[in-house]
Amino acid sequence: MRETFRAMLVLVAVLFFGAAEFCSGRNTSFSCIEKERKALLKFKLCFHDPSHMLSSWKSNDCCEWRGVGCDKNNGYVISLQLRGSVFANQRPQLYLIDDVEEVGSSLLKLRYLKHLDLSNNNFSGNLIPPSFGLMKQLRYLNLSYAQFGGRIPTELGNLTRLHVLDLSSYYYGELKVDDDIQWISHLSSLQRLDMSGVNLSHASSNLFQLKSIDLSDNQLNGSIPDSIGQLSKLESMDLSENQLRSIPDSIGQLSELEGMDLSENQLRSIPDSIGQLFKLRIMYLYENHLRSIPDSIGQLSKLEIMDLSENQLRSIPDSIGQLSKLERIFLSSNQFRIGFPKWLQLPKTIKTVDLSNASISSPLPENIGHMMPMLEEVYLANNLMKGSIPKSLCNLKYLAILDLSNNMLYGNIPKSLCNSKSLGYLDLSNNMLSGSIPNCWRNDQSFFFIDLSSNNLSGLFPSTMVQLSSLSLLHLNNNSLHKGLHVALKNFTSLLVLDLGENKFSGNLTSIVRGEISNHSLKVLRLRKNLVSGYIPLELCSFSHMQILDLADNHLTGSIPPCFGKFPIMVNATQLIHDLYGGYWDEAPLMEVVKGRYLEYKRLTLRLEISIDLSSNNLIGSIPEELILLKDLHNLNLSWNHLSGKIPEKLGQMENLESLDFSKNGLSGMIPNSMSSLTKLSHLNLSYNNLSGLIPTGYQLQTLEDPTMYAGNPQLCGVPLLNKCSNDTLPPTTANFKDNDEGALKRMWFYIVVLLGFATGFWGVVGTLIFVKNWRYAYFQWVDDVQHWILVVITLKVSCFKKMFNGNKDDQ
Ligand SMILES: *[C@@H]1O[C@H](CO)[C@@H](O)[C@H](O)[C@H]1NC(C)=O
Ligand SMILES: *[C@@H]1O[C@H](CO)[C@@H](O)[C@H](O)[C@H]1NC(C)=O
Ligand SMILES: *[C@@H]1O[C@H](CO)[C@@H](O)[C@H](O)[C@H]1NC(C)=O
Ligand SMILES: *[C@@H]1O[C@H](CO)[C@@H](O)[C@H](O)[C@H]1NC(C)=O
Ligand SMILES: *[C@@H]1O[C@H](CO)[C@@H](O)[C@H](O)[C@H]1NC(C)=O
Ligand SMILES: *[C@@H]1O[C@H](CO)[C@@H](O)[C@H](O)[C@H]1NC(C)=O
Ligand SMILES: *[C@@H]1O[C@H](CO)[C@@H](O)[C@H](O)[C@H]1NC(C)=O
Ligand SMILES: *[C@@H]1O[C@H](CO)[C@@H](O)[C@H](O)[C@H]1NC(C)=O
Ligand SMILES: *[C@@H]1O[C@H](CO)[C@@H](O)[C@H](O)[C@H]1NC(C)=O
Ligand SMILES: *[C@@H]1O[C@H](CO)[C@@H](O)[C@H](O)[C@H]1NC(C)=O
Ligand SMILES: *[C@@H]1O[C@H](CO)[C@@H](O)[C@H](O)[C@H]1NC(C)=O
Ligand SMILES: *[C@@H]1O[C@H](CO)[C@@H](O)[C@H](O)[C@H]1NC(C)=O
């Protein structure tokens, strides 16, 4: 009986202490794995340890030993941090006393080891054990300053999961790399490599067979090493996005070079020897500080694409006319002083000319079409050009893009435009063009974008434009177009944006919006500041994609149709956002790398704005109750009309309103309390109506303190007016405000372009210069010898390159 009792007691104690141990310390059910413990003890025996770094390596639980880290879930050793200290007494702490292979074989037993740091110890000039290459699970390996010596084993190339490899040493040449440096390129996950002090001389010769290097975005500083010229097999070289200041003469020795990207550096000049690159086809030098280009450039007889935009060039050598293969030249954002015709002696092969924002003042030569018959893209925006548009330009067979905006061109728009079958993008905005718009458009033309805004054009709306079956964006605003607008919107089958604002159009709105329209694509209709009259036709409500409706400043009469409360995008913009992400967002980055960079964002972009503006008309009746359904409307302007009745009681439901203007009408009654819950409202104007009673207080309205927004309503009282309220005007309840923080969703999509998809679709056809850079970003330590450093990085990059083409993209 007693025995049984004692036995039970022991059992309980065991259970108790067992449990106590289980619950204490690390919350793990696992302690050190015995097999691993033995391996660590074997490792310890390899070293002399005068500073007692491994003195705690005795107890049963090896996970508690100094420098040992275990996986919390299973107890396996995952890290060994045995970094010596150079500071203690200027000596490393562990001294190898056994065969170095013993170190390797004991560590191999730690099958889950990911992090190994043996830096600053003393391995007495021994080789790095090749068996380290079998620890395939390693992510971090630091063997720096550990006095390893001799040749680095190529087996390390098997550590494909390695993120960090540090093999630096005190004395140059302690460690060296054989002729075969290819093993480095197998380290496909490597993000950081440090081989300072490693002798790479042997490897170099091998690397000079290299065909392609990419060192873009690598924080390269100073000059490109002279030895670059020795890479005689090089076909493509990308050193863009660094801080390089000069190019050595030896670059001329790269006789096989076909592609060179030195863009986005700080280069100030180009050596004459560049003319020796006889095979060069593509040359990118944009965004540098170049002031001149050597004459020898004319010798680049294979050159097809040259981008020198965003430099400080004042002239271009005449020899450029000798480039018999040149197809695309980009010279935008420079400061040319010389007259236009002189240096536009480009070869007949030229397809793209970008001279936008380049201080050009001479007029376009009349015979430009004959001088450059192959032209596809002409960018001349933002210059000081005078004169008229040469007719011969419009007759070019392949011309797809013509941008002459922001100049001082005068004269008529040539009728020959109507003959062009290739032209898709036409921007003549912000000039002084006059006369009428040609009216001879045909359905076999390819226009998708036409911008003739801000000129001095007069005459009628060119009704034949409805024939342009791919036209998506039409801007004719800010001209003097006049007479009746006899155009049926529904005939413009693919129109997204129609801007006819700031003209002198008259006539009846009903005649524009004629007949039933279902699922028409139109998103933006702008007729602002014209002489349009008539009622607002109910048919307008059937534009189911309407986002911006601006009919302000006309002579419209009648009332606001209640069906305005049904514009689907204004009710719920979720679908629109979905379209943006799902449909176009992915393609957006393409736009950035198409050359002529700032252009493509110009008018194709449209802020995601959702707005109704009917101000300054003669509208009567009350504000339809139905408008409160437009929960995603940002801007509502009904000011300067003759509206009467009350403000809809539940206006506060239009939770995305940012701007609301009902001023200069005949509205009466009280301001609804619900308005205090319009948390995004930043602009409010209710002045000059007949509103009465207490101004509601609460959340957002209190931040809008300017009393003028309530001016001209003698019967309004309360803050911020000086008028105090008498008791009978007090409403039964105080402001009902809800703190709608959730509603403060960041509308990052607010600025996203709506029409990008159409633009990229177009570029997909015409834009041939897409230069996709998809390298993973890697940061490499500067090695004492730049040349060697470059060689190592080259090897790595080449491996990335190969991988990319195998469709095996490394997404970090
Ligand atoms: C142990 O568990 C407690 C509570 O479950 C937790 O707060 C603590 O962070 C854990 N400790 C470790 C080392 O995981
Ligand atoms: C490393 O050890 C070797 C031989 O054991 C010795 O000659 C050398 O001086 C040591 N290095 C340092 C920095 O202590
Ligand atoms: C490797 O160890 C050395 C010396 O302990 C240290 O200075 C260096 O930062 C480490 N390298 C990396 C890449 O962590
Ligand atoms: C990788 O390891 C295998 C054995 O697993 C070996 O045969 C091969 O040489 C190693 N590769 C490199 C590059 O070291
Ligand atoms: C680097 O290695 C090469 C080839 O082994 C050798 O000729 C050269 O002397 C070494 N450089 C140094 C500084 O040890
Ligand atoms: C480039 O080098 C200069 C001098 O060698 C140095 O002052 C500068 O900080 C370096 N810039 C970068 C970004 O490393
Ligand atoms: C036009 O060029 C100047 C430099 O010549 C530059 O500062 C400016 O940003 C450029 N403008 C545009 C719109 O690219
Ligand atoms: C606009 O064109 C008209 C003739 O159509 C002309 O009288 C007027 O001077 C022009 N205005 C400007 C600013 O060029
Ligand atoms: C508009 O289209 C209708 C047929 O849908 C056609 O009858 C009418 O003539 C067209 N109007 C114009 C101006 O092209
Ligand atoms: C506008 O046109 C419609 C139909 O063509 C007509 O019924 C209406 O009376 C016109 N309105 C005005 C103000 O002329
Ligand atoms: C808006 O429409 C989406 C579906 O397109 C729906 O999931 C969401 O609930 C709607 N939002 C509101 C406020 O009705
Ligand atoms: C307003 O009501 C308060 C009590 O709520 C009262 O003391 C005051 O005399 C009233 N003033 C007027 C002008 O009726």
PDB file of C-alpha atoms in Angstrom, residues 128-130 132-133 141 143 150-162 164-168 175-190 192-195 198-200 202-204 206-207 776 791-792 794-800 802-803:
ATOM      1  CA  ILE A 128      36.677  26.372 -47.061  1.00  0.00           C
ATOM      2  CA  PRO A 129      35.366  22.809 -46.773  1.00  0.00           C
ATOM      3  CA  PRO A 130      33.677  21.817 -50.056  1.00  0.00           C
ATOM      4  CA  PHE A 132      29.602  23.475 -47.143  1.00  0.00           C
ATOM      5  CA  GLY A 133      28.138  23.228 -50.629  1.00  0.00           C
ATOM      6  CA  LEU A 141      26.655  32.322 -44.989  1.00  0.00           C
ATOM      7  CA  LEU A 143      32.863  33.351 -43.597  1.00  0.00           C
ATOM      8  CA  GLY A 150      43.246  29.118 -51.013  1.00  0.00           C
ATOM      9  CA  ARG A 151      40.707  28.451 -53.668  1.00  0.00           C
ATOM     10  CA  ILE A 152      37.021  28.981 -52.970  1.00  0.00           C
ATOM     11  CA  PRO A 153      35.314  25.628 -53.608  1.00  0.00           C
ATOM     12  CA  THR A 154      33.011  25.688 -56.627  1.00  0.00           C
ATOM     13  CA  GLU A 155      30.649  23.504 -54.637  1.00  0.00           C
ATOM     14  CA  LEU A 156      29.363  26.664 -52.987  1.00  0.00           C
ATOM     15  CA  GLY A 157      27.520  27.172 -56.261  1.00  0.00           C
ATOM     16  CA  ASN A 158      25.048  24.552 -55.073  1.00  0.00           C
ATOM     17  CA  LEU A 159      23.736  26.880 -52.364  1.00  0.00           C
ATOM     18  CA  THR A 160      20.917  28.064 -54.553  1.00  0.00           C
ATOM     19  CA  ARG A 161      18.830  29.415 -51.702  1.00  0.00           C
ATOM     20  CA  LEU A 162      21.569  31.641 -50.383  1.00  0.00           C
ATOM     21  CA  VAL A 164      23.788  36.506 -48.446  1.00  0.00           C
ATOM     22  CA  LEU A 165      27.335  35.343 -49.066  1.00  0.00           C
ATOM     23  CA  ASP A 166      30.220  37.135 -47.412  1.00  0.00           C
ATOM     24  CA  LEU A 167      33.730  35.878 -48.183  1.00  0.00           C
ATOM     25  CA  SER A 168      35.708  39.038 -47.625  1.00  0.00           C
ATOM     26  CA  LEU A 175      41.180  33.590 -51.015  1.00  0.00           C
ATOM     27  CA  LYS A 176      41.024  33.230 -54.738  1.00  0.00           C
ATOM     28  CA  VAL A 177      38.665  32.178 -57.467  1.00  0.00           C
ATOM     29  CA  ASP A 178      39.696  29.821 -60.257  1.00  0.00           C
ATOM     30  CA  ASP A 179      39.177  30.302 -63.938  1.00  0.00           C
ATOM     31  CA  ASP A 180      35.765  28.870 -63.410  1.00  0.00           C
ATOM     32  CA  ILE A 181      33.751  31.607 -61.778  1.00  0.00           C
ATOM     33  CA  GLN A 182      30.528  30.315 -63.266  1.00  0.00           C
ATOM     34  CA  TRP A 183      29.538  28.779 -59.949  1.00  0.00           C
ATOM     35  CA  ILE A 184      28.599  32.250 -58.710  1.00  0.00           C
ATOM     36  CA  SER A 185      25.949  32.457 -61.355  1.00  0.00           C
ATOM     37  CA  HIS A 186      24.217  29.413 -59.877  1.00  0.00           C
ATOM     38  CA  LEU A 187      23.462  31.381 -56.719  1.00  0.00           C
ATOM     39  CA  SER A 188      20.101  32.327 -58.057  1.00  0.00           C
ATOM     40  CA  SER A 189      18.635  33.788 -54.851  1.00  0.00           C
ATOM     41  CA  LEU A 190      21.619  35.912 -53.975  1.00  0.00           C
ATOM     42  CA  ARG A 192      24.121  40.399 -51.448  1.00  0.00           C
ATOM     43  CA  LEU A 193      27.611  39.268 -52.256  1.00  0.00           C
ATOM     44  CA  ASP A 194      30.794  40.492 -50.683  1.00  0.00           C
ATOM     45  CA  MET A 195      34.115  39.242 -51.956  1.00  0.00           C
ATOM     46  CA  VAL A 198      39.346  37.879 -53.073  1.00  0.00           C
ATOM     47  CA  ASN A 199      41.812  37.504 -55.964  1.00  0.00           C
ATOM     48  CA  LEU A 200      39.729  37.220 -59.122  1.00  0.00           C
ATOM     49  CA  HIS A 202      42.213  34.038 -62.937  1.00  0.00           C
ATOM     50  CA  ALA A 203      38.514  34.352 -63.435  1.00  0.00           C
ATOM     51  CA  SER A 204      38.793  37.510 -65.447  1.00  0.00           C
ATOM     52  CA  ASN A 206      37.181  33.675 -68.771  1.00  0.00           C
ATOM     53  CA  LEU A 207      34.672  36.461 -68.382  1.00  0.00           C
ATOM     54  CA  ARG A 776      15.309  41.992 -59.635  1.00  0.00           C
ATOM     55  CA  LEU A 791      33.045  40.779 -63.365  1.00  0.00           C
ATOM     56  CA  VAL A 792      31.345  39.119 -60.459  1.00  0.00           C
ATOM     57  CA  ILE A 794      28.194  40.463 -64.597  1.00  0.00           C
ATOM     58  CA  THR A 795      28.178  36.761 -63.990  1.00  0.00           C
ATOM     59  CA  LEU A 796      25.232  37.080 -61.694  1.00  0.00           C
ATOM     60  CA  LYS A 797      23.322  39.277 -64.041  1.00  0.00           C
ATOM     61  CA  VAL A 798      23.942  37.016 -66.963  1.00  0.00           C
ATOM     62  CA  SER A 799      22.370  34.236 -65.026  1.00  0.00           C
ATOM     63  CA  CYS A 800      19.318  36.413 -64.371  1.00  0.00           C
ATOM     64  CA  LYS A 802      19.180  33.639 -69.026  1.00  0.00           C
ATOM     65  CA  LYS A 803      16.539  32.862 -66.512  1.00  0.00           C
TER      66      LYS A 803
END
